[in-house]
Short mmCIF file of C-alpha atoms and ligand atoms in Angstrom, two decimals:
data_model
loop_
_atom_site.label_atom_id
_atom_site.label_comp_id
_atom_site.label_asym_id
_atom_site.label_seq_id
_atom_site.Cartn_x
_atom_site.Cartn_y
_atom_site.Cartn_z
CA ASP A 5 0.00 0.00 0.00
CA LYS A 6 1.56 3.24 -1.17
CA GLY A 7 -0.70 5.34 1.05
CA GLY A 8 -1.79 7.65 -1.75
CA HIS A 9 1.76 8.16 -3.05
CA LYS A 10 2.92 7.26 -6.55
CA HIS A 11 5.86 5.24 -5.28
CA PHE A 12 6.94 3.50 -2.12
CA MET A 13 9.97 5.76 -2.09
CA ALA A 14 7.76 8.88 -1.92
CA LYS A 15 5.72 7.31 0.86
CA GLU A 16 8.83 6.35 2.80
CA ILE A 17 10.34 9.82 2.42
CA ALA A 18 7.08 11.35 3.69
CA GLU A 19 6.93 8.94 6.65
CA GLN A 20 10.19 10.18 8.11
CA PRO A 21 8.82 12.74 10.59
CA SER A 22 6.59 10.10 12.18
CA VAL A 23 9.01 7.15 12.23
CA ILE A 24 11.88 9.32 13.47
CA GLY A 25 9.57 10.69 16.17
CA GLU A 26 8.85 7.09 17.14
CA ALA A 27 12.54 6.22 17.36
CA ILE A 28 13.29 9.34 19.42
CA ARG A 29 10.52 8.49 21.92
CA HIS A 30 11.75 4.90 22.13
CA TYR A 31 15.30 5.92 23.07
CA MET A 32 14.44 8.78 25.43
CA SER A 33 13.85 8.39 29.17
CA ALA A 34 10.30 9.08 30.39
CA ASP A 35 11.31 12.48 31.81
CA GLY A 36 12.99 13.39 28.51
CA ASN A 37 16.27 14.24 30.28
CA SER A 38 18.44 11.40 29.07
CA VAL A 39 18.89 8.65 26.53
CA ALA A 40 17.50 5.27 27.54
CA LEU A 41 18.88 2.11 25.94
CA PRO A 42 17.18 -1.26 26.20
CA GLY A 43 19.34 -3.16 28.70
CA ASP A 44 21.77 -1.00 30.65
CA ASP A 45 24.84 -3.13 30.07
CA LEU A 46 26.41 -1.00 27.34
CA ASP A 47 29.25 0.81 29.12
CA PHE A 48 31.10 3.32 26.96
CA THR A 49 33.50 4.18 29.81
CA ALA A 50 35.03 0.70 29.72
CA ILE A 51 36.12 0.90 26.09
CA ASP A 52 38.62 2.93 24.15
CA ARG A 53 37.49 2.32 20.57
CA LEU A 54 34.34 1.94 18.54
CA THR A 55 34.58 0.04 15.27
CA MET A 56 31.63 0.54 12.92
CA VAL A 57 31.05 -1.66 9.89
CA ALA A 58 28.34 -1.60 7.20
CA CYS A 59 27.66 -1.41 3.44
CA GLY A 60 26.22 1.27 1.17
CA THR A 61 23.86 3.75 2.74
CA ALA A 62 24.30 2.15 6.17
CA PHE A 63 28.06 2.75 5.78
CA TYR A 64 27.35 6.46 5.22
CA ALA A 65 25.26 6.48 8.40
CA CYS A 66 28.34 5.10 10.18
CA LEU A 67 30.60 7.76 8.62
CA THR A 68 28.24 10.43 9.94
CA ALA A 69 28.16 8.82 13.38
CA LYS A 70 31.97 8.90 13.54
CA TYR A 71 31.78 12.71 13.75
CA TRP A 72 29.20 12.45 16.55
CA PHE A 73 31.03 9.85 18.65
CA GLU A 74 34.34 11.66 18.29
CA GLN A 75 33.05 15.18 18.91
CA LEU A 76 30.42 14.50 21.55
CA ALA A 77 31.87 11.47 23.35
CA GLN A 78 35.60 11.88 22.63
CA LEU A 79 35.64 8.25 21.58
CA PRO A 80 38.00 7.18 18.78
CA VAL A 81 36.01 5.62 15.96
CA GLU A 82 37.01 3.49 13.02
CA VAL A 83 34.53 3.02 10.18
CA ASP A 84 34.84 0.43 7.46
CA ILE A 85 33.03 -1.11 4.53
CA ALA A 86 32.11 -4.68 5.47
CA SER A 87 33.55 -6.29 2.33
CA GLU A 88 36.94 -4.69 3.04
CA PHE A 89 36.92 -5.19 6.79
CA ARG A 90 36.20 -8.92 6.70
CA TYR A 91 39.13 -9.84 4.47
CA ARG A 92 41.64 -7.39 5.89
CA GLU A 93 41.40 -9.23 9.22
CA PRO A 94 42.05 -6.11 11.30
CA PRO A 95 43.24 -6.47 14.90
CA ILE A 96 40.37 -5.96 17.38
CA THR A 97 41.36 -5.07 20.93
CA PRO A 98 39.19 -6.36 23.81
CA ARG A 99 38.38 -2.75 24.73
CA THR A 100 36.49 -2.27 21.47
CA VAL A 101 32.76 -2.18 20.84
CA ALA A 102 32.02 -3.48 17.35
CA LEU A 103 28.91 -1.88 15.89
CA PHE A 104 27.13 -3.15 12.76
CA VAL A 105 24.49 -1.13 10.94
CA SER A 106 22.11 -2.86 8.54
CA GLN A 107 18.56 -2.16 7.48
CA SER A 108 17.83 -5.76 6.44
CA GLY A 109 20.08 -7.38 9.03
CA GLU A 110 20.94 -9.99 6.39
CA THR A 111 23.71 -8.37 4.32
CA ALA A 112 26.25 -11.14 3.76
CA ASP A 113 29.41 -9.05 4.12
CA THR A 114 28.16 -7.26 7.24
CA LEU A 115 27.19 -10.56 8.85
CA ALA A 116 30.60 -12.05 8.02
CA ALA A 117 32.32 -8.99 9.54
CA LEU A 118 30.20 -9.42 12.67
CA ARG A 119 31.18 -13.09 12.97
CA TYR A 120 34.83 -12.12 12.59
CA CYS A 121 34.47 -9.87 15.67
CA HIS A 122 32.92 -12.58 17.87
CA GLU A 123 35.21 -13.47 20.78
CA LYS A 124 37.44 -10.53 19.88
CA ALA A 125 35.44 -7.40 20.72
CA ASP A 126 34.15 -6.40 24.15
CA GLN A 127 30.62 -6.31 22.77
CA ILE A 128 28.82 -6.76 19.46
CA VAL A 129 26.12 -4.17 18.97
CA SER A 130 23.87 -3.84 15.95
CA VAL A 131 21.55 -1.15 14.68
CA VAL A 132 18.94 -2.88 12.54
CA ASN A 133 15.48 -2.45 11.11
CA VAL A 134 14.53 -6.12 11.25
CA PRO A 135 14.72 -7.35 14.87
CA GLU A 136 14.51 -11.05 13.95
CA SER A 137 17.32 -10.80 11.37
CA SER A 138 20.59 -12.77 11.49
CA ILE A 139 22.64 -9.69 12.40
CA ALA A 140 20.27 -8.82 15.27
CA ARG A 141 20.23 -12.40 16.57
CA GLU A 142 24.01 -12.72 16.57
CA SER A 143 24.58 -9.45 18.45
CA ASP A 144 24.99 -8.98 22.21
CA LEU A 145 22.72 -5.96 21.90
CA ALA A 146 20.45 -5.20 18.92
CA LEU A 147 19.03 -1.70 18.73
CA PRO A 148 15.97 -1.40 16.47
CA ILE A 149 15.63 1.71 14.31
CA LEU A 150 11.82 1.36 14.18
CA ALA A 151 11.55 2.62 10.60
CA GLY A 152 8.87 0.07 9.69
CA THR A 153 9.09 -2.01 6.53
CA GLU A 154 11.09 -0.30 3.80
CA ILE A 155 10.07 -1.42 0.32
CA GLY A 156 11.74 1.09 -2.00
CA VAL A 157 15.10 -0.39 -2.99
CA ALA A 158 16.84 2.94 -2.38
CA SER A 159 17.01 3.37 1.36
CA THR A 160 15.45 6.58 2.73
CA LYS A 161 13.64 6.36 6.06
CA ALA A 162 15.95 3.58 7.24
CA PHE A 163 18.93 5.90 6.70
CA THR A 164 17.50 8.77 8.76
CA CYS A 165 16.30 6.37 11.47
CA GLN A 166 19.80 4.85 11.58
CA LEU A 167 21.20 8.36 11.99
CA THR A 168 18.72 9.15 14.76
CA VAL A 169 19.53 6.02 16.75
CA LEU A 170 23.29 6.47 16.23
CA LEU A 171 23.09 10.09 17.40
CA MET A 172 21.21 9.03 20.53
CA LEU A 173 23.81 6.32 21.14
CA ALA A 174 26.56 8.94 20.80
CA LEU A 175 24.72 11.14 23.31
CA LYS A 176 24.52 8.18 25.72
CA ALA A 177 28.26 7.63 25.28
CA ALA A 178 28.92 11.32 25.89
CA GLU A 179 26.76 11.30 29.02
CA GLN A 180 28.51 8.20 30.41
CA ARG A 181 31.98 9.51 29.58
CA GLY A 182 31.27 12.95 31.04
CA THR A 183 32.20 14.70 27.81
CA ILE A 184 28.97 16.70 27.46
CA THR A 185 27.58 19.25 29.91
CA PRO A 186 24.09 18.55 31.27
CA ASP A 187 22.92 21.79 29.66
CA ARG A 188 24.18 20.86 26.21
CA LEU A 189 22.68 17.37 26.54
CA ALA A 190 19.29 18.82 27.53
CA ASP A 191 19.58 21.26 24.66
CA LEU A 192 20.27 18.53 22.07
CA LEU A 193 17.49 16.32 23.43
CA ALA A 194 15.08 19.24 23.11
CA HIS A 195 16.22 19.76 19.50
CA LEU A 196 15.67 16.04 18.88
CA ARG A 197 12.11 16.25 20.20
CA ALA A 198 11.49 19.14 17.82
CA LEU A 199 13.05 17.29 14.89
CA PRO A 200 9.88 15.67 13.45
CA ASN A 201 8.34 19.11 13.09
CA THR A 202 11.53 20.49 11.52
CA LEU A 203 11.51 17.57 9.07
CA ASN A 204 7.98 18.47 8.04
CA HIS A 205 9.27 21.89 7.04
CA ALA A 206 12.04 20.24 5.00
CA LEU A 207 9.37 18.18 3.20
CA ASP A 208 7.65 21.48 2.37
CA GLN A 209 10.60 22.16 0.06
CA ASN A 210 9.29 19.48 -2.29
CA ALA A 211 8.34 21.95 -5.05
CA ALA A 212 11.71 23.76 -4.97
CA THR A 213 13.47 20.40 -5.06
CA GLU A 214 11.37 19.25 -7.99
CA ARG A 215 12.29 22.40 -9.91
CA ALA A 216 15.98 21.82 -9.26
CA ALA A 217 15.63 18.14 -10.16
CA ARG A 218 14.19 18.91 -13.59
CA LYS A 219 17.39 20.80 -14.36
CA LEU A 220 19.55 18.09 -12.82
CA ALA A 221 17.89 15.49 -15.06
CA GLU A 222 19.63 17.07 -18.07
CA ALA A 223 23.09 16.38 -16.69
CA SER A 224 25.15 13.27 -17.31
CA ASP A 225 27.36 13.83 -14.25
CA VAL A 226 26.78 15.56 -10.93
CA LEU A 227 29.25 16.43 -8.18
CA PHE A 228 28.21 16.63 -4.51
CA LEU A 229 30.27 18.62 -2.00
CA GLY A 230 30.08 18.87 1.78
CA ARG A 231 32.31 19.43 4.78
CA GLY A 232 32.28 17.88 8.25
CA LEU A 233 28.93 16.24 8.93
CA MET A 234 27.79 17.21 5.43
CA TYR A 235 30.54 15.16 3.78
CA PRO A 236 29.00 11.71 4.44
CA LEU A 237 25.68 13.20 3.43
CA ALA A 238 27.16 14.34 0.12
CA LEU A 239 28.24 10.70 -0.41
CA GLU A 240 24.70 9.53 0.35
CA GLY A 241 23.17 12.16 -1.95
CA ALA A 242 25.41 10.99 -4.81
CA LEU A 243 24.58 7.32 -4.16
CA LYS A 244 20.82 8.01 -4.11
CA LEU A 245 21.03 9.93 -7.39
CA LYS A 246 23.01 7.27 -9.23
CA GLU A 247 20.90 4.40 -7.91
CA ILE A 248 17.56 5.64 -9.13
CA SER A 249 18.24 8.18 -11.92
CA TYR A 250 21.33 6.39 -13.37
CA ILE A 251 23.11 9.75 -13.56
CA HIS A 252 26.76 9.43 -12.68
CA ALA A 253 27.31 11.24 -9.41
CA GLU A 254 30.19 11.43 -7.02
CA ALA A 255 30.90 13.21 -3.80
CA TYR A 256 33.95 14.89 -2.38
CA ALA A 257 34.79 16.56 0.89
CA SER A 258 34.75 20.25 -0.12
CA GLY A 259 38.38 20.69 0.93
CA GLU A 260 39.43 18.04 -1.58
CA LEU A 261 38.05 20.01 -4.52
CA LYS A 262 41.34 21.63 -5.44
CA HIS A 263 43.19 18.34 -5.11
CA GLY A 264 41.70 16.98 -8.32
CA PRO A 265 37.97 17.18 -9.04
CA ILE A 266 38.14 20.92 -9.78
CA ALA A 267 39.52 19.88 -13.18
CA LEU A 268 36.03 18.59 -14.03
CA ILE A 269 34.26 21.89 -13.44
CA ASP A 270 32.50 23.38 -16.45
CA ASN A 271 28.96 24.49 -17.20
CA ALA A 272 27.81 20.92 -17.90
CA LEU A 273 28.58 19.61 -14.41
CA PRO A 274 26.07 20.68 -11.76
CA VAL A 275 27.61 20.85 -8.29
CA VAL A 276 25.32 20.20 -5.33
CA VAL A 277 26.68 21.97 -2.25
CA MET A 278 25.25 20.98 1.13
CA ALA A 279 26.05 23.69 3.62
CA PRO A 280 24.05 24.82 6.63
CA ARG A 281 25.25 28.13 8.08
CA ASP A 282 27.58 26.47 10.63
CA THR A 283 31.20 27.12 11.63
CA LEU A 284 32.48 25.54 8.40
CA PHE A 285 30.16 27.57 6.17
CA GLU A 286 32.69 30.22 5.12
CA LYS A 287 35.10 27.51 4.00
CA THR A 288 32.47 25.70 1.97
CA VAL A 289 31.37 29.00 0.41
CA SER A 290 34.91 29.69 -0.68
CA ASN A 291 34.96 26.26 -2.38
CA MET A 292 31.66 27.18 -4.00
CA GLN A 293 33.18 30.43 -5.28
CA GLU A 294 35.96 28.38 -6.89
CA VAL A 295 33.29 26.44 -8.77
CA LEU A 296 31.40 29.58 -9.82
CA ALA A 297 34.60 31.30 -10.97
CA ARG A 298 35.12 28.43 -13.43
CA GLY A 299 31.65 28.67 -14.91
CA GLY A 300 30.26 25.86 -12.75
CA LYS A 301 26.60 25.61 -11.81
CA VAL A 302 25.86 25.41 -8.10
CA LEU A 303 22.77 23.95 -6.47
CA LEU A 304 23.07 25.18 -2.89
CA ILE A 305 21.21 23.43 -0.07
CA THR A 306 21.38 25.63 3.00
CA ASP A 307 19.29 27.50 5.58
CA ALA A 308 17.93 31.06 5.46
CA ALA A 309 21.08 32.56 6.98
CA GLY A 310 23.26 30.69 4.49
CA ALA A 311 21.05 31.69 1.56
CA ALA A 312 21.18 35.36 2.60
CA GLU A 313 24.97 35.24 2.48
CA ALA A 314 25.68 33.02 -0.47
CA ALA A 315 22.72 32.40 -2.76
CA SER A 316 23.17 35.35 -5.13
CA ASP A 317 25.11 33.55 -7.88
CA THR A 318 23.77 30.04 -7.53
CA TRP A 319 21.88 28.11 -10.17
CA GLU A 320 19.26 26.94 -7.67
CA THR A 321 18.95 27.24 -3.92
CA ILE A 322 16.95 25.03 -1.58
CA VAL A 323 16.32 26.61 1.81
CA LEU A 324 15.83 24.40 4.85
CA PRO A 325 14.84 25.33 8.40
CA GLN A 326 17.54 26.42 10.80
CA VAL A 327 18.67 23.50 12.96
CA ASP A 328 21.40 22.78 15.50
CA PRO A 329 24.43 21.74 13.39
CA VAL A 330 24.63 18.40 15.21
CA LEU A 331 21.22 17.39 13.83
CA ALA A 332 21.76 18.80 10.34
CA PRO A 333 22.59 15.46 8.62
CA ILE A 334 19.15 14.06 9.49
CA LEU A 335 17.44 17.14 8.08
CA TYR A 336 19.64 17.53 4.98
CA ALA A 337 19.03 13.89 4.05
CA VAL A 338 15.48 14.89 3.03
CA PRO A 339 16.36 17.21 0.12
CA ALA A 340 19.06 14.73 -0.97
CA GLN A 341 16.37 12.04 -1.22
CA LEU A 342 13.81 14.33 -2.88
CA LEU A 343 16.38 15.49 -5.39
CA ALA A 344 17.14 11.91 -6.44
CA TYR A 345 13.45 11.03 -6.47
CA HIS A 346 12.34 13.91 -8.67
CA THR A 347 15.33 13.53 -10.98
CA ALA A 348 14.41 9.89 -11.51
CA ILE A 349 10.78 10.86 -12.17
CA ALA A 350 11.95 13.45 -14.72
CA LYS A 351 14.04 10.75 -16.41
CA GLY A 352 11.26 8.17 -16.28
CA THR A 353 13.28 5.48 -14.52
CA ASP A 354 11.83 2.82 -12.20
CA VAL A 355 12.10 4.54 -8.83
CA ASP A 356 11.13 1.69 -6.52
CA GLN A 357 12.86 -1.09 -8.44
CA PRO A 358 16.01 0.32 -10.07
CA ARG A 359 17.79 -1.94 -12.52
CA ASN A 360 20.43 -4.37 -11.26
CA LEU A 361 19.75 -3.70 -7.56
CA ALA A 362 18.32 -5.94 -4.85
CA LYS A 363 16.82 -4.76 -1.57
CA SER A 364 18.75 -7.26 0.46
CA VAL A 365 22.25 -8.36 -0.58
CA THR A 366 22.55 -11.82 0.96
CA VAL A 367 25.40 -12.99 -1.27
CA GLU A 368 28.81 -11.34 -1.60
C1 F6R B 401 21.22 2.25 -0.90
C2 F6R B 401 20.99 0.94 -0.31
C3 F6R B 401 22.15 0.03 -0.12
C4 F6R B 401 22.08 -0.60 1.27
C5 F6R B 401 23.19 -1.64 1.45
C6 F6R B 401 23.20 -2.22 2.85
O1 F6R B 401 20.04 2.96 -1.10
O2 F6R B 401 19.88 0.66 0.06
O3 F6R B 401 23.36 0.69 -0.31
O4 F6R B 401 22.21 0.42 2.22
O5 F6R B 401 23.00 -2.67 0.52
O6 F6R B 401 22.00 -2.87 3.15
P1 F6R B 401 21.60 -3.19 4.62
O7 F6R B 401 21.41 -1.91 5.35
O8 F6R B 401 20.33 -4.00 4.53
O9 F6R B 401 22.72 -3.99 5.24
#
């Protein structure tokens, strides 16, 4: 049942405010003052490393979470693609928590990586959408993301629910490790409670995104740029676009632009810049200027403050609500998804069932 939408993907994008709200309530204490995990045996003070392993979109959720765990909880994090991790046979110290993220819970490489960590890591934790899956069953602690069944092959609501649960886990780690002040924790939890409403405002940008997507559909290549927390999101935006519109897209950390990809810039290569008005904004804008100076076309995704400062020469601008920078990846995922969706519609591709892809990759 597509719930009145043309595609499951559209339905699943639209469901995000409610499923994320559900996940936030599930992982918040009754008084709303702290993060509550099922089972209180996960002790982030007893470990000195977090190793996160996943594939595809779930891997990008892990890359995002690395910034959160490092900045909020001062915990060193290693992130790896499951198919690389499992064959590299990396050393795992006993003071490591190994964390596996998987929507299906059945991805062959992720499951093999998990089995490799058995008996080696302090604890095996998974963040999954399917609680009865192999990955959930073989973990010491399985944390559900509560996204509900995801049918569209391109992951949308599972990604943002993964991000939400990983952020709350990072907040728990920060609380346990004493690396966050009670005021800042209360502040971020309040922002999390407000997030479903903020996401609704991001969904209101559907028409602006559709307009931008019609232009994007003419391109044969698209470059995505982002810094800090927006870098993994740029990777996810590029993956979404290539999966369902078949347009070649790649993503770079903005600071890497002049180390190579700037050679590609011309007026045929749209550049999607994801940049909320945060502390890194000026730096991203200067990278954007480098693109504009070479005749490049910039699609800027920012907030009102960012648009006021930088939107004058852009090709298109999508304006999102102002949000605490820590939560920005969850919000900025929405226009990345809508952009891919509307570009695919403009190209007439099969949105829910893109060619060559399977929803669950149970073979290597
Ligand atoms: C992208 C996508 C894939 C999956 C990847 C991992 O839209 O859906 O990249 O994220 O195959 O799948 P799970 O999360 O089931 O392990």
